Amino acid sequence: MSDKSLLCRTALPLIEDHLLAPEWRDPRIGIVHLGIGNFHRAHEAVYTEEAMLAEGGDWAICGVTLQGDVTKRDALMAQDGLYSVVERGPQGVEVSVIRALREVLALPHDRARLFDLLADANVRIVSLTVTEKGYCRDTKTGDVDLSHPGIAHDLEHPGEPGTVPGILVAALKTRRDAGIAPFTVLSCDNLSHNGAALRQMVCSHARALDEALAIWIDREVAFPSTMVDRIVPSTTDADRDAAAAALGLSDEAPVPCEPFRQWVIEDRFPAGRPAWEHVGAQLVDDVMPFELAKLRMLNGTHSTLAYLSMLAGFATIDEAMSFAPLRTLIHSMMTHEIAPTLGVPASFDLMAYRDALLERYANPALKHRCAQIAMDGSQKIPPRLLATIAARLELDQSISRLSLGVAAWFVFLRGRADDGTTFAINDPLASRLSALATNAGDAPESLVSSMLGCRDVFSPELASNEVFRRALIQAVTQLKGGTRAAIENANLNAF
Ligand code: CS2
């Protein structure tokens, strides 16, 4: 902690006006957000603050951490929920203070307070950024994963839920039984059809408890889909220093991010919502085109960059982009293998979108760590790369660059870079996947066969596709000769 006084509401008058939006009237909590990570605080919370400043409304946020992380709760509550957004662009740093976050809770410690808020009629939106692994989803059926220990607990003890489906079902049951209109459930995660996917999981969890409740939820509760986009790295001491220098106060929980932001939202909010459209969000009937473009063009190439970089020894995305053959590979991957799978409106210029993404990746100020993006590959690879590969295979189109991204993940799971540096694997299936990758031996055929056998990641159709298997074997063989050489070869010999 710096030697400056702590950022808090009574200290706000000390902050220079340009760092604080004008008049703030302290609105009531209208949104409960599950998953109070950096992304939410740099994205939905910023849009919501600006919407309230523009058009008013009681849409203050209560953020909830589900991992019992009292450190984050206490750090933010010590600042009355205030924190700085540290925008880092090629032209410099912009610091602003966000006040929309009024309270932070940590399950299981604050369960009573959380469920009081979820039963409050003024709470009209429950939004989520719990990452792909936070939904406890059965990847084969799309229902809730009944074998998940947290789900099993919540079905056994529905009054003391700890999982997303368990919490939402318990809260919606309380509102139904009390005759209170339901809140809208808004997923802000990188899941395909995130609203419909969450609806299916919540209804399947409810069905396992009470068929009538599941029917009520399916009929009465809105689950709009969204596409969210802003590159938000983890917080570092450099961010704390930048906030302190700008504010003259200490902020223990600043959030770094890029200047760019985008939010496309299906406009289905029966209980109302903030005026997000007045501050740059796009309210649409169909999010799908935007969502697929972002999931495949951005997240798919992000994961590819992350795994190739972890092997080649590039620590950050901008460093990876400075290796010209890798920039070329990502450019051609988007152009030739991803963009052709996307059906977007005529007004959506995918090549301009590609060029903007390459500029965002090259931002030298952000220092977005490849290791952060490389986390949770078992949850990210299917929607980001495998869905694109499946679409290409259906049309007998090339997949060599996409397959290199998947093959790099296989080799990454061995936990060793080209130069012998070792790293830990951070993934819900880490022990199983690392063992598969490590014990498969050195032969590319053996590694590919072992990994394709992982049914939590690969569908039977994809795992048995001979074209895909051969492309993976070729890519792993190339990677054996060194990642940088494999990247250069992929540019010369795409097939
Ligand atoms: C990244 C995303 O960490 C990751 O997996 O690919 O968090 C990415 O930065 C965001 O989706 C950008 O909107």
Short mmCIF file of C-alpha atoms and ligand atoms in Angstrom, two decimals:
data_model
loop_
_atom_site.label_atom_id
_atom_site.label_comp_id
_atom_site.label_asym_id
_atom_site.label_seq_id
_atom_site.Cartn_x
_atom_site.Cartn_y
_atom_site.Cartn_z
CA MET A 1 0.00 0.00 0.00
CA SER A 2 1.38 3.46 -0.87
CA ASP A 3 1.91 6.14 1.77
CA LYS A 4 -1.03 8.17 0.39
CA SER A 5 -4.47 8.22 2.04
CA LEU A 6 -6.87 5.61 0.74
CA LEU A 7 -9.40 6.35 -2.00
CA CYS A 8 -12.85 6.53 -0.34
CA ARG A 9 -16.08 8.51 -0.67
CA THR A 10 -15.13 11.20 1.86
CA ALA A 11 -11.86 11.76 -0.05
CA LEU A 12 -13.60 12.35 -3.40
CA PRO A 13 -13.56 16.16 -3.02
CA LEU A 14 -9.74 15.94 -3.01
CA ILE A 15 -9.71 14.45 -6.50
CA GLU A 16 -9.30 16.75 -9.47
CA ASP A 17 -12.63 17.25 -11.24
CA HIS A 18 -11.50 15.86 -14.59
CA LEU A 19 -10.95 12.44 -13.01
CA LEU A 20 -14.50 12.33 -11.70
CA ALA A 21 -17.65 12.43 -13.75
CA PRO A 22 -19.92 15.36 -12.79
CA GLU A 23 -22.77 15.32 -10.26
CA TRP A 24 -23.27 11.91 -8.61
CA ARG A 25 -26.44 11.35 -6.58
CA ASP A 26 -25.77 7.97 -4.97
CA PRO A 27 -28.34 5.68 -6.61
CA ARG A 28 -29.81 2.54 -5.05
CA ILE A 29 -28.58 -0.94 -5.96
CA GLY A 30 -30.43 -2.22 -9.01
CA ILE A 31 -27.91 -4.78 -10.29
CA VAL A 32 -26.29 -7.75 -8.54
CA HIS A 33 -23.23 -8.95 -10.44
CA LEU A 34 -21.80 -12.42 -9.88
CA GLY A 35 -18.05 -12.57 -10.58
CA ILE A 36 -16.57 -9.23 -9.52
CA GLY A 37 -13.40 -9.59 -11.57
CA ASN A 38 -11.41 -6.98 -13.44
CA PHE A 39 -13.37 -7.46 -16.66
CA HIS A 40 -16.73 -6.48 -15.12
CA ARG A 41 -15.21 -3.46 -13.39
CA ALA A 42 -13.72 -2.19 -16.68
CA HIS A 43 -16.76 -3.02 -18.78
CA GLU A 44 -20.36 -3.30 -17.51
CA ALA A 45 -19.65 -1.14 -14.43
CA VAL A 46 -18.21 1.64 -16.63
CA TYR A 47 -21.13 1.53 -19.07
CA THR A 48 -23.58 1.50 -16.14
CA GLU A 49 -21.95 4.45 -14.37
CA GLU A 50 -21.99 6.49 -17.56
CA ALA A 51 -25.61 5.48 -18.27
CA MET A 52 -26.71 6.66 -14.81
CA LEU A 53 -24.82 9.93 -15.26
CA ALA A 54 -26.50 10.41 -18.63
CA GLU A 55 -30.04 9.27 -17.82
CA GLY A 56 -30.28 8.61 -14.07
CA GLY A 57 -31.86 5.46 -12.64
CA ASP A 58 -31.21 3.34 -9.57
CA TRP A 59 -28.68 0.95 -11.12
CA ALA A 60 -25.84 0.90 -8.60
CA ILE A 61 -24.09 -2.48 -8.48
CA CYS A 62 -23.47 -5.02 -5.74
CA GLY A 63 -20.58 -7.23 -6.83
CA VAL A 64 -20.22 -10.78 -5.54
CA THR A 65 -17.15 -13.01 -5.48
CA LEU A 66 -18.12 -16.68 -5.41
CA GLN A 67 -14.73 -18.08 -4.40
CA GLY A 68 -14.94 -16.73 -0.85
CA ASP A 69 -12.28 -14.16 -1.80
CA VAL A 70 -12.59 -11.85 1.20
CA THR A 71 -9.32 -10.11 0.25
CA LYS A 72 -10.89 -8.60 -2.86
CA ARG A 73 -14.12 -7.83 -1.00
CA ASP A 74 -12.29 -6.15 1.87
CA ALA A 75 -9.97 -4.17 -0.45
CA LEU A 76 -12.94 -2.74 -2.36
CA MET A 77 -15.14 -2.21 0.67
CA ALA A 78 -12.29 -0.35 2.42
CA GLN A 79 -12.64 2.09 -0.51
CA ASP A 80 -16.47 2.22 -0.31
CA GLY A 81 -16.51 0.26 -3.59
CA LEU A 82 -14.56 3.00 -5.39
CA TYR A 83 -11.74 2.13 -7.77
CA SER A 84 -9.82 3.58 -10.71
CA VAL A 85 -9.98 2.48 -14.31
CA VAL A 86 -6.49 2.88 -15.79
CA GLU A 87 -6.90 3.04 -19.55
CA ARG A 88 -3.58 2.26 -21.25
CA GLY A 89 -3.37 3.20 -24.92
CA PRO A 90 -0.48 3.91 -27.34
CA GLN A 91 -1.04 7.65 -26.62
CA GLY A 92 -0.73 7.32 -22.83
CA VAL A 93 -2.67 6.59 -19.65
CA GLU A 94 -6.14 7.89 -18.68
CA VAL A 95 -7.33 7.41 -15.07
CA SER A 96 -10.96 7.77 -13.98
CA VAL A 97 -12.78 6.87 -10.75
CA ILE A 98 -15.84 4.61 -10.90
CA ARG A 99 -18.58 4.94 -8.23
CA ALA A 100 -21.23 2.57 -9.58
CA LEU A 101 -20.02 -0.29 -7.38
CA ARG A 102 -21.77 0.30 -4.02
CA GLU A 103 -21.14 -2.97 -2.22
CA VAL A 104 -19.03 -6.12 -2.54
CA LEU A 105 -19.97 -9.47 -0.99
CA ALA A 106 -18.10 -12.76 -0.71
CA LEU A 107 -19.88 -16.11 -0.62
CA PRO A 108 -20.28 -18.05 1.60
CA HIS A 109 -19.60 -15.36 4.22
CA ASP A 110 -22.27 -12.88 3.08
CA ARG A 111 -25.00 -15.26 1.99
CA ALA A 112 -27.83 -13.64 3.96
CA ARG A 113 -27.09 -10.18 2.58
CA LEU A 114 -26.81 -11.56 -0.96
CA PHE A 115 -30.21 -13.26 -0.79
CA ASP A 116 -31.81 -10.19 0.78
CA LEU A 117 -30.64 -8.22 -2.24
CA LEU A 118 -31.72 -10.93 -4.72
CA ALA A 119 -35.21 -10.74 -3.16
CA ASP A 120 -35.29 -6.92 -3.35
CA ALA A 121 -37.76 -5.79 -6.03
CA ASN A 122 -35.38 -2.95 -6.96
CA VAL A 123 -32.76 -5.48 -8.02
CA ARG A 124 -33.97 -5.96 -11.59
CA ILE A 125 -30.82 -7.40 -13.22
CA VAL A 126 -28.46 -10.17 -12.15
CA SER A 127 -25.45 -10.15 -14.45
CA LEU A 128 -22.49 -12.52 -14.56
CA THR A 129 -18.85 -12.76 -15.55
CA VAL A 130 -17.88 -16.07 -14.00
CA THR A 131 -15.76 -17.27 -16.99
CA GLU A 132 -16.53 -20.40 -19.01
CA LYS A 133 -15.81 -22.74 -16.09
CA GLY A 134 -18.15 -20.90 -13.71
CA TYR A 135 -21.36 -22.26 -15.26
CA CYS A 136 -20.95 -25.95 -14.24
CA ARG A 137 -22.17 -26.92 -17.68
CA ASP A 138 -22.39 -30.45 -19.12
CA THR A 139 -20.57 -29.82 -22.41
CA LYS A 140 -22.33 -32.77 -24.09
CA THR A 141 -25.96 -31.82 -23.29
CA GLY A 142 -25.79 -28.11 -22.40
CA ASP A 143 -27.68 -28.88 -19.18
CA VAL A 144 -26.17 -28.28 -15.78
CA ASP A 145 -23.46 -30.84 -14.99
CA LEU A 146 -25.14 -33.05 -12.35
CA SER A 147 -21.78 -34.72 -11.62
CA HIS A 148 -20.21 -31.39 -10.64
CA PRO A 149 -19.60 -31.50 -6.86
CA GLY A 150 -20.93 -27.97 -6.41
CA ILE A 151 -24.13 -28.80 -8.29
CA ALA A 152 -24.55 -32.03 -6.32
CA HIS A 153 -24.24 -29.98 -3.10
CA ASP A 154 -26.73 -27.37 -4.26
CA LEU A 155 -29.29 -30.00 -5.24
CA GLU A 156 -28.84 -31.61 -1.85
CA HIS A 157 -28.93 -28.24 -0.01
CA PRO A 158 -30.94 -25.88 -2.28
CA GLY A 159 -31.15 -23.30 0.51
CA GLU A 160 -27.36 -22.93 0.70
CA PRO A 161 -26.25 -22.75 -2.94
CA GLY A 162 -22.71 -21.89 -3.98
CA THR A 163 -22.87 -22.39 -7.75
CA VAL A 164 -24.30 -19.99 -10.33
CA PRO A 165 -27.25 -22.24 -11.28
CA GLY A 166 -27.94 -22.99 -7.61
CA ILE A 167 -27.90 -19.32 -6.60
CA LEU A 168 -30.10 -18.20 -9.49
CA VAL A 169 -32.66 -20.97 -8.95
CA ALA A 170 -32.88 -20.30 -5.19
CA ALA A 171 -33.25 -16.54 -5.74
CA LEU A 172 -35.87 -16.92 -8.47
CA LYS A 173 -37.83 -19.39 -6.34
CA THR A 174 -37.93 -16.84 -3.49
CA ARG A 175 -39.24 -14.16 -5.84
CA ARG A 176 -41.84 -16.47 -7.36
CA ASP A 177 -43.07 -17.59 -3.93
CA ALA A 178 -43.24 -13.95 -2.73
CA GLY A 179 -44.99 -12.71 -5.86
CA ILE A 180 -42.05 -10.45 -6.76
CA ALA A 181 -41.35 -10.05 -10.50
CA PRO A 182 -38.18 -11.89 -11.55
CA PHE A 183 -34.92 -10.10 -12.35
CA THR A 184 -33.39 -10.36 -15.83
CA VAL A 185 -30.39 -12.72 -16.00
CA LEU A 186 -27.57 -11.26 -18.11
CA SER A 187 -24.56 -13.41 -18.97
CA CYS A 188 -21.52 -11.34 -19.92
CA ASP A 189 -19.19 -14.28 -20.57
CA ASN A 190 -17.50 -15.51 -23.74
CA LEU A 191 -19.96 -18.34 -24.32
CA SER A 192 -21.75 -18.93 -27.59
CA HIS A 193 -25.46 -18.03 -27.26
CA ASN A 194 -24.64 -17.09 -23.64
CA GLY A 195 -28.22 -16.13 -22.73
CA ALA A 196 -29.85 -19.26 -24.11
CA ALA A 197 -27.03 -21.42 -22.71
CA LEU A 198 -27.53 -19.99 -19.22
CA ARG A 199 -31.32 -20.37 -19.49
CA GLN A 200 -30.87 -24.08 -20.30
CA MET A 201 -28.50 -24.64 -17.38
CA VAL A 202 -30.71 -22.78 -14.88
CA CYS A 203 -33.89 -24.51 -16.03
CA SER A 204 -32.24 -27.94 -15.93
CA HIS A 205 -31.02 -27.26 -12.39
CA ALA A 206 -34.52 -26.12 -11.37
CA ARG A 207 -36.06 -29.21 -13.02
CA ALA A 208 -33.89 -31.45 -10.85
CA LEU A 209 -35.58 -29.80 -7.84
CA ASP A 210 -39.08 -28.73 -8.88
CA GLU A 211 -40.61 -29.14 -12.35
CA ALA A 212 -43.15 -26.35 -11.79
CA LEU A 213 -40.37 -23.93 -10.85
CA ALA A 214 -38.44 -24.83 -14.00
CA ILE A 215 -41.54 -24.15 -16.09
CA TRP A 216 -42.09 -20.81 -14.34
CA ILE A 217 -38.45 -19.74 -14.91
CA ASP A 218 -38.57 -20.76 -18.56
CA ARG A 219 -41.80 -18.78 -19.05
CA GLU A 220 -41.21 -15.72 -16.90
CA VAL A 221 -37.44 -15.00 -16.79
CA ALA A 222 -35.52 -13.15 -19.52
CA PHE A 223 -32.01 -14.37 -20.36
CA PRO A 224 -30.81 -11.95 -23.07
CA SER A 225 -27.58 -12.76 -24.87
CA THR A 226 -24.69 -10.33 -25.09
CA MET A 227 -21.34 -9.90 -26.74
CA VAL A 228 -18.79 -8.17 -24.50
CA ASP A 229 -15.39 -6.91 -25.58
CA ARG A 230 -12.58 -5.09 -23.80
CA ILE A 231 -9.06 -6.34 -23.20
CA VAL A 232 -8.54 -6.19 -19.43
CA PRO A 233 -5.27 -7.58 -18.01
CA SER A 234 -4.72 -8.47 -14.35
CA THR A 235 -3.82 -5.57 -12.04
CA THR A 236 -0.13 -4.88 -11.38
CA ASP A 237 1.79 -2.53 -9.08
CA ALA A 238 2.34 -0.28 -12.11
CA ASP A 239 -1.45 0.21 -12.23
CA ARG A 240 -1.55 1.06 -8.53
CA ASP A 241 1.27 3.56 -9.08
CA ALA A 242 -0.51 5.13 -12.06
CA ALA A 243 -3.73 5.50 -10.05
CA ALA A 244 -1.93 6.99 -7.05
CA ALA A 245 -0.04 9.45 -9.25
CA ALA A 246 -3.27 10.62 -10.89
CA LEU A 247 -5.51 10.68 -7.82
CA GLY A 248 -3.09 11.70 -5.11
CA LEU A 249 -4.73 8.87 -3.17
CA SER A 250 -3.94 5.17 -2.82
CA ASP A 251 -6.17 2.75 -4.76
CA GLU A 252 -5.57 -0.89 -3.84
CA ALA A 253 -7.87 -2.23 -6.59
CA PRO A 254 -7.38 -0.31 -9.86
CA VAL A 255 -8.29 -1.97 -13.14
CA PRO A 256 -6.08 -1.67 -16.25
CA CYS A 257 -7.69 -1.87 -19.68
CA GLU A 258 -7.39 -0.82 -23.29
CA PRO A 259 -9.26 2.26 -24.55
CA PHE A 260 -11.45 0.13 -26.85
CA ARG A 261 -14.74 -1.27 -25.57
CA GLN A 262 -17.81 -2.80 -27.19
CA TRP A 263 -21.08 -4.19 -25.81
CA VAL A 264 -23.82 -5.71 -27.98
CA ILE A 265 -26.94 -6.63 -26.02
CA GLU A 266 -30.17 -8.42 -26.95
CA ASP A 267 -32.78 -5.89 -25.81
CA ARG A 268 -35.00 -8.07 -23.57
CA PHE A 269 -35.30 -6.49 -20.11
CA PRO A 270 -38.92 -6.79 -18.85
CA ALA A 271 -37.95 -5.13 -15.53
CA GLY A 272 -36.01 -2.32 -17.20
CA ARG A 273 -32.30 -1.57 -17.56
CA PRO A 274 -29.82 1.33 -17.53
CA ALA A 275 -29.73 3.54 -20.62
CA TRP A 276 -26.68 1.74 -21.93
CA GLU A 277 -27.46 2.70 -25.52
CA HIS A 278 -26.81 6.34 -24.59
CA VAL A 279 -23.19 5.54 -23.75
CA GLY A 280 -22.14 3.39 -26.68
CA ALA A 281 -23.71 -0.03 -26.13
CA GLN A 282 -25.58 -1.53 -29.10
CA LEU A 283 -29.07 -2.86 -28.29
CA VAL A 284 -30.06 -5.36 -31.01
CA ASP A 285 -32.57 -8.11 -31.77
CA ASP A 286 -29.90 -10.68 -32.66
CA VAL A 287 -26.47 -10.71 -30.98
CA MET A 288 -25.34 -13.84 -32.81
CA PRO A 289 -23.37 -12.30 -35.71
CA PHE A 290 -21.45 -10.03 -33.34
CA GLU A 291 -20.89 -12.80 -30.82
CA LEU A 292 -19.48 -15.33 -33.30
CA ALA A 293 -17.25 -12.71 -34.91
CA LYS A 294 -15.80 -11.78 -31.55
CA LEU A 295 -15.50 -15.32 -30.20
CA ARG A 296 -13.78 -16.62 -33.33
CA MET A 297 -11.84 -13.62 -34.67
CA LEU A 298 -10.69 -12.22 -31.30
CA ASN A 299 -10.81 -15.03 -28.76
CA GLY A 300 -9.77 -17.73 -31.23
CA THR A 301 -6.65 -15.84 -32.30
CA HIS A 302 -6.01 -14.73 -28.71
CA SER A 303 -5.79 -18.36 -27.59
CA THR A 304 -3.63 -19.26 -30.60
CA LEU A 305 -1.28 -16.38 -29.82
CA ALA A 306 -1.17 -17.38 -26.15
CA TYR A 307 -0.16 -21.02 -26.67
CA LEU A 308 2.35 -20.36 -29.46
CA SER A 309 3.84 -17.54 -27.34
CA MET A 310 4.12 -19.63 -24.18
CA LEU A 311 6.17 -22.14 -26.21
CA ALA A 312 8.18 -19.56 -28.18
CA GLY A 313 8.92 -17.42 -25.11
CA PHE A 314 6.86 -14.25 -25.77
CA ALA A 315 5.50 -13.03 -22.41
CA THR A 316 2.89 -10.58 -23.66
CA ILE A 317 0.58 -10.28 -26.67
CA ASP A 318 2.26 -7.12 -27.95
CA GLU A 319 5.64 -8.85 -27.75
CA ALA A 320 4.22 -11.80 -29.70
CA MET A 321 2.87 -9.43 -32.35
CA SER A 322 6.32 -7.94 -32.80
CA PHE A 323 7.47 -11.33 -34.18
CA ALA A 324 6.49 -10.65 -37.81
CA PRO A 325 5.81 -14.26 -38.85
CA LEU A 326 3.36 -14.64 -35.97
CA ARG A 327 1.57 -11.42 -36.90
CA THR A 328 1.39 -12.73 -40.47
CA LEU A 329 -0.01 -16.05 -39.26
CA ILE A 330 -2.74 -14.38 -37.19
CA HIS A 331 -3.61 -12.02 -40.03
CA SER A 332 -3.97 -14.91 -42.51
CA MET A 333 -5.79 -17.09 -39.96
CA MET A 334 -8.45 -14.42 -39.55
CA THR A 335 -8.59 -13.66 -43.29
CA HIS A 336 -8.61 -17.17 -44.75
CA GLU A 337 -9.85 -19.55 -42.06
CA ILE A 338 -12.07 -17.61 -39.62
CA ALA A 339 -13.77 -14.73 -41.47
CA PRO A 340 -15.23 -17.07 -44.14
CA THR A 341 -17.15 -18.95 -41.41
CA LEU A 342 -18.94 -15.79 -40.25
CA GLY A 343 -22.29 -14.53 -41.52
CA VAL A 344 -22.33 -10.86 -40.60
CA PRO A 345 -24.48 -7.94 -41.84
CA ALA A 346 -23.17 -6.22 -44.97
CA SER A 347 -22.34 -3.20 -42.82
CA PHE A 348 -19.95 -5.30 -40.70
CA ASP A 349 -16.55 -5.02 -42.46
CA LEU A 350 -14.70 -8.11 -41.25
CA MET A 351 -11.38 -7.05 -42.78
CA ALA A 352 -11.54 -3.72 -41.00
CA TYR A 353 -12.47 -5.65 -37.82
CA ARG A 354 -9.40 -7.86 -38.37
CA ASP A 355 -7.10 -4.85 -38.83
CA ALA A 356 -8.52 -3.18 -35.70
CA LEU A 357 -7.89 -6.37 -33.72
CA LEU A 358 -4.26 -6.53 -34.89
CA GLU A 359 -3.78 -2.92 -33.77
CA ARG A 360 -5.36 -3.67 -30.39
CA TYR A 361 -3.09 -6.71 -29.94
CA ALA A 362 -0.01 -4.60 -30.77
CA ASN A 363 -0.83 -2.00 -28.07
CA PRO A 364 2.58 -1.72 -26.30
CA ALA A 365 1.10 -0.09 -23.20
CA LEU A 366 -1.17 -2.95 -22.11
CA LYS A 367 1.32 -5.76 -21.43
CA HIS A 368 -1.45 -8.38 -21.62
CA ARG A 369 0.21 -11.57 -20.37
CA CYS A 370 -0.06 -14.67 -22.57
CA ALA A 371 -0.13 -16.83 -19.44
CA GLN A 372 -3.40 -15.13 -18.39
CA ILE A 373 -5.05 -15.89 -21.73
CA ALA A 374 -3.65 -19.44 -21.74
CA MET A 375 -5.64 -20.33 -18.60
CA ASP A 376 -8.65 -22.67 -18.80
CA GLY A 377 -7.94 -23.92 -22.32
CA SER A 378 -10.25 -26.93 -21.84
CA GLN A 379 -13.15 -24.46 -21.46
CA LYS A 380 -12.00 -21.93 -24.06
CA ILE A 381 -10.71 -24.04 -26.98
CA PRO A 382 -14.10 -25.59 -27.93
CA PRO A 383 -16.06 -22.35 -28.55
CA ARG A 384 -13.03 -20.38 -29.77
CA LEU A 385 -11.30 -22.81 -32.16
CA LEU A 386 -13.08 -26.18 -32.41
CA ALA A 387 -16.41 -24.71 -33.52
CA THR A 388 -14.62 -22.85 -36.32
CA ILE A 389 -12.71 -26.00 -37.33
CA ALA A 390 -15.94 -28.03 -37.40
CA ALA A 391 -17.56 -25.40 -39.65
CA ARG A 392 -14.55 -25.49 -42.01
CA LEU A 393 -14.47 -29.30 -42.12
CA GLU A 394 -18.12 -29.43 -43.09
CA LEU A 395 -17.24 -27.44 -46.22
CA ASP A 396 -13.97 -29.30 -46.88
CA GLN A 397 -12.04 -26.06 -46.29
CA SER A 398 -8.48 -25.66 -44.98
CA ILE A 399 -7.82 -25.78 -41.24
CA SER A 400 -4.02 -25.82 -41.04
CA ARG A 401 -3.63 -22.52 -39.14
CA LEU A 402 -6.50 -23.25 -36.75
CA SER A 403 -5.06 -26.72 -36.14
CA LEU A 404 -1.69 -25.19 -35.28
CA GLY A 405 -3.45 -23.28 -32.49
CA VAL A 406 -4.95 -26.49 -31.10
CA ALA A 407 -1.67 -28.40 -31.51
CA ALA A 408 0.18 -25.62 -29.65
CA TRP A 409 -2.28 -26.12 -26.79
CA PHE A 410 -1.46 -29.85 -26.74
CA VAL A 411 2.28 -29.15 -26.50
CA PHE A 412 1.65 -26.32 -23.99
CA LEU A 413 -0.04 -28.84 -21.69
CA ARG A 414 3.35 -30.51 -21.19
CA GLY A 415 4.32 -27.35 -19.25
CA ARG A 416 7.63 -26.72 -21.00
CA ALA A 417 8.67 -23.98 -23.45
CA ASP A 418 11.08 -24.42 -26.35
CA ASP A 419 13.94 -23.08 -24.23
CA GLY A 420 13.24 -25.55 -21.40
CA THR A 421 11.46 -23.03 -19.16
CA THR A 422 8.67 -24.75 -17.25
CA PHE A 423 5.27 -23.30 -16.31
CA ALA A 424 2.20 -24.48 -14.40
CA ILE A 425 -1.03 -25.35 -16.19
CA ASN A 426 -4.04 -23.43 -14.83
CA ASP A 427 -7.17 -25.28 -15.96
CA PRO A 428 -10.08 -27.11 -14.27
CA LEU A 429 -8.85 -30.28 -16.03
CA ALA A 430 -5.13 -29.50 -15.56
CA SER A 431 -4.06 -32.73 -13.85
CA ARG A 432 -5.83 -35.00 -16.35
CA LEU A 433 -4.78 -33.03 -19.44
CA SER A 434 -1.17 -32.55 -18.35
CA ALA A 435 -0.86 -36.25 -17.62
CA LEU A 436 -2.33 -37.12 -21.03
CA ALA A 437 0.07 -34.73 -22.80
CA THR A 438 3.12 -35.74 -20.78
CA ASN A 439 2.58 -39.49 -20.83
CA ALA A 440 1.77 -39.62 -24.54
CA GLY A 441 5.47 -39.86 -25.39
CA ASP A 442 7.30 -37.96 -28.09
CA ALA A 443 5.55 -39.23 -31.22
CA PRO A 444 3.09 -36.64 -32.63
CA GLU A 445 0.58 -39.42 -33.51
CA SER A 446 0.54 -40.57 -29.89
CA LEU A 447 0.08 -37.07 -28.46
CA VAL A 448 -2.74 -36.28 -30.88
CA SER A 449 -4.54 -39.57 -30.25
CA SER A 450 -4.28 -39.14 -26.48
CA MET A 451 -5.61 -35.59 -26.50
CA LEU A 452 -8.42 -36.29 -28.98
CA GLY A 453 -9.62 -38.92 -26.54
CA CYS A 454 -10.59 -36.23 -24.04
CA ARG A 455 -14.39 -36.22 -24.37
CA ASP A 456 -14.73 -33.11 -22.20
CA VAL A 457 -13.05 -31.16 -24.99
CA PHE A 458 -13.53 -33.05 -28.28
CA SER A 459 -16.87 -34.29 -29.61
CA PRO A 460 -16.85 -37.86 -31.01
CA GLU A 461 -17.37 -36.39 -34.51
CA LEU A 462 -14.36 -34.11 -34.30
CA ALA A 463 -12.18 -36.67 -32.51
CA SER A 464 -12.79 -39.20 -35.29
CA ASN A 465 -12.32 -36.79 -38.18
CA GLU A 466 -9.29 -38.01 -40.14
CA VAL A 467 -8.59 -34.65 -41.83
CA PHE A 468 -8.45 -32.93 -38.44
CA ARG A 469 -6.29 -35.68 -36.96
CA ARG A 470 -3.79 -35.47 -39.82
CA ALA A 471 -3.67 -31.66 -39.59
CA LEU A 472 -2.95 -31.91 -35.86
CA ILE A 473 -0.22 -34.51 -36.39
CA GLN A 474 1.40 -32.29 -39.04
CA ALA A 475 1.23 -29.26 -36.73
CA VAL A 476 2.68 -31.15 -33.73
CA THR A 477 5.45 -32.48 -35.98
CA GLN A 478 6.27 -28.92 -37.05
CA LEU A 479 6.24 -27.72 -33.42
CA LYS A 480 8.79 -30.41 -32.53
CA GLY A 481 11.25 -28.50 -34.71
CA GLY A 482 10.71 -25.30 -32.69
CA THR A 483 7.70 -23.03 -32.39
CA ARG A 484 9.13 -20.07 -34.31
CA ALA A 485 10.06 -22.34 -37.22
CA ALA A 486 6.59 -23.92 -37.09
CA ILE A 487 5.00 -20.48 -37.33
CA GLU A 488 7.16 -19.58 -40.33
CA ASN A 489 6.36 -22.90 -41.95
CA ALA A 490 2.61 -22.42 -41.36
CA ASN A 491 2.81 -19.20 -43.35
CA LEU A 492 4.61 -20.89 -46.22
CA ASN A 493 2.68 -24.14 -46.35
CA ALA A 494 -0.91 -23.46 -45.37
CA PHE A 495 -3.17 -26.18 -46.74
C1 CS2 B 1 -8.95 -13.34 -23.40
C2 CS2 B 1 -10.23 -12.58 -23.14
O1 CS2 B 1 -8.15 -14.08 -21.30
C3 CS2 B 1 -8.72 -14.43 -22.35
O2 CS2 B 1 -9.14 -15.57 -22.58
O3 CS2 B 1 -9.02 -13.92 -24.71
O4 CS2 B 1 -10.37 -12.21 -21.78
C4 CS2 B 1 -10.24 -11.33 -24.00
O5 CS2 B 1 -9.23 -10.42 -23.54
C5 CS2 B 1 -11.59 -10.64 -23.95
O6 CS2 B 1 -12.60 -11.54 -24.36
C6 CS2 B 1 -11.58 -9.42 -24.86
O7 CS2 B 1 -12.87 -8.89 -24.97
#
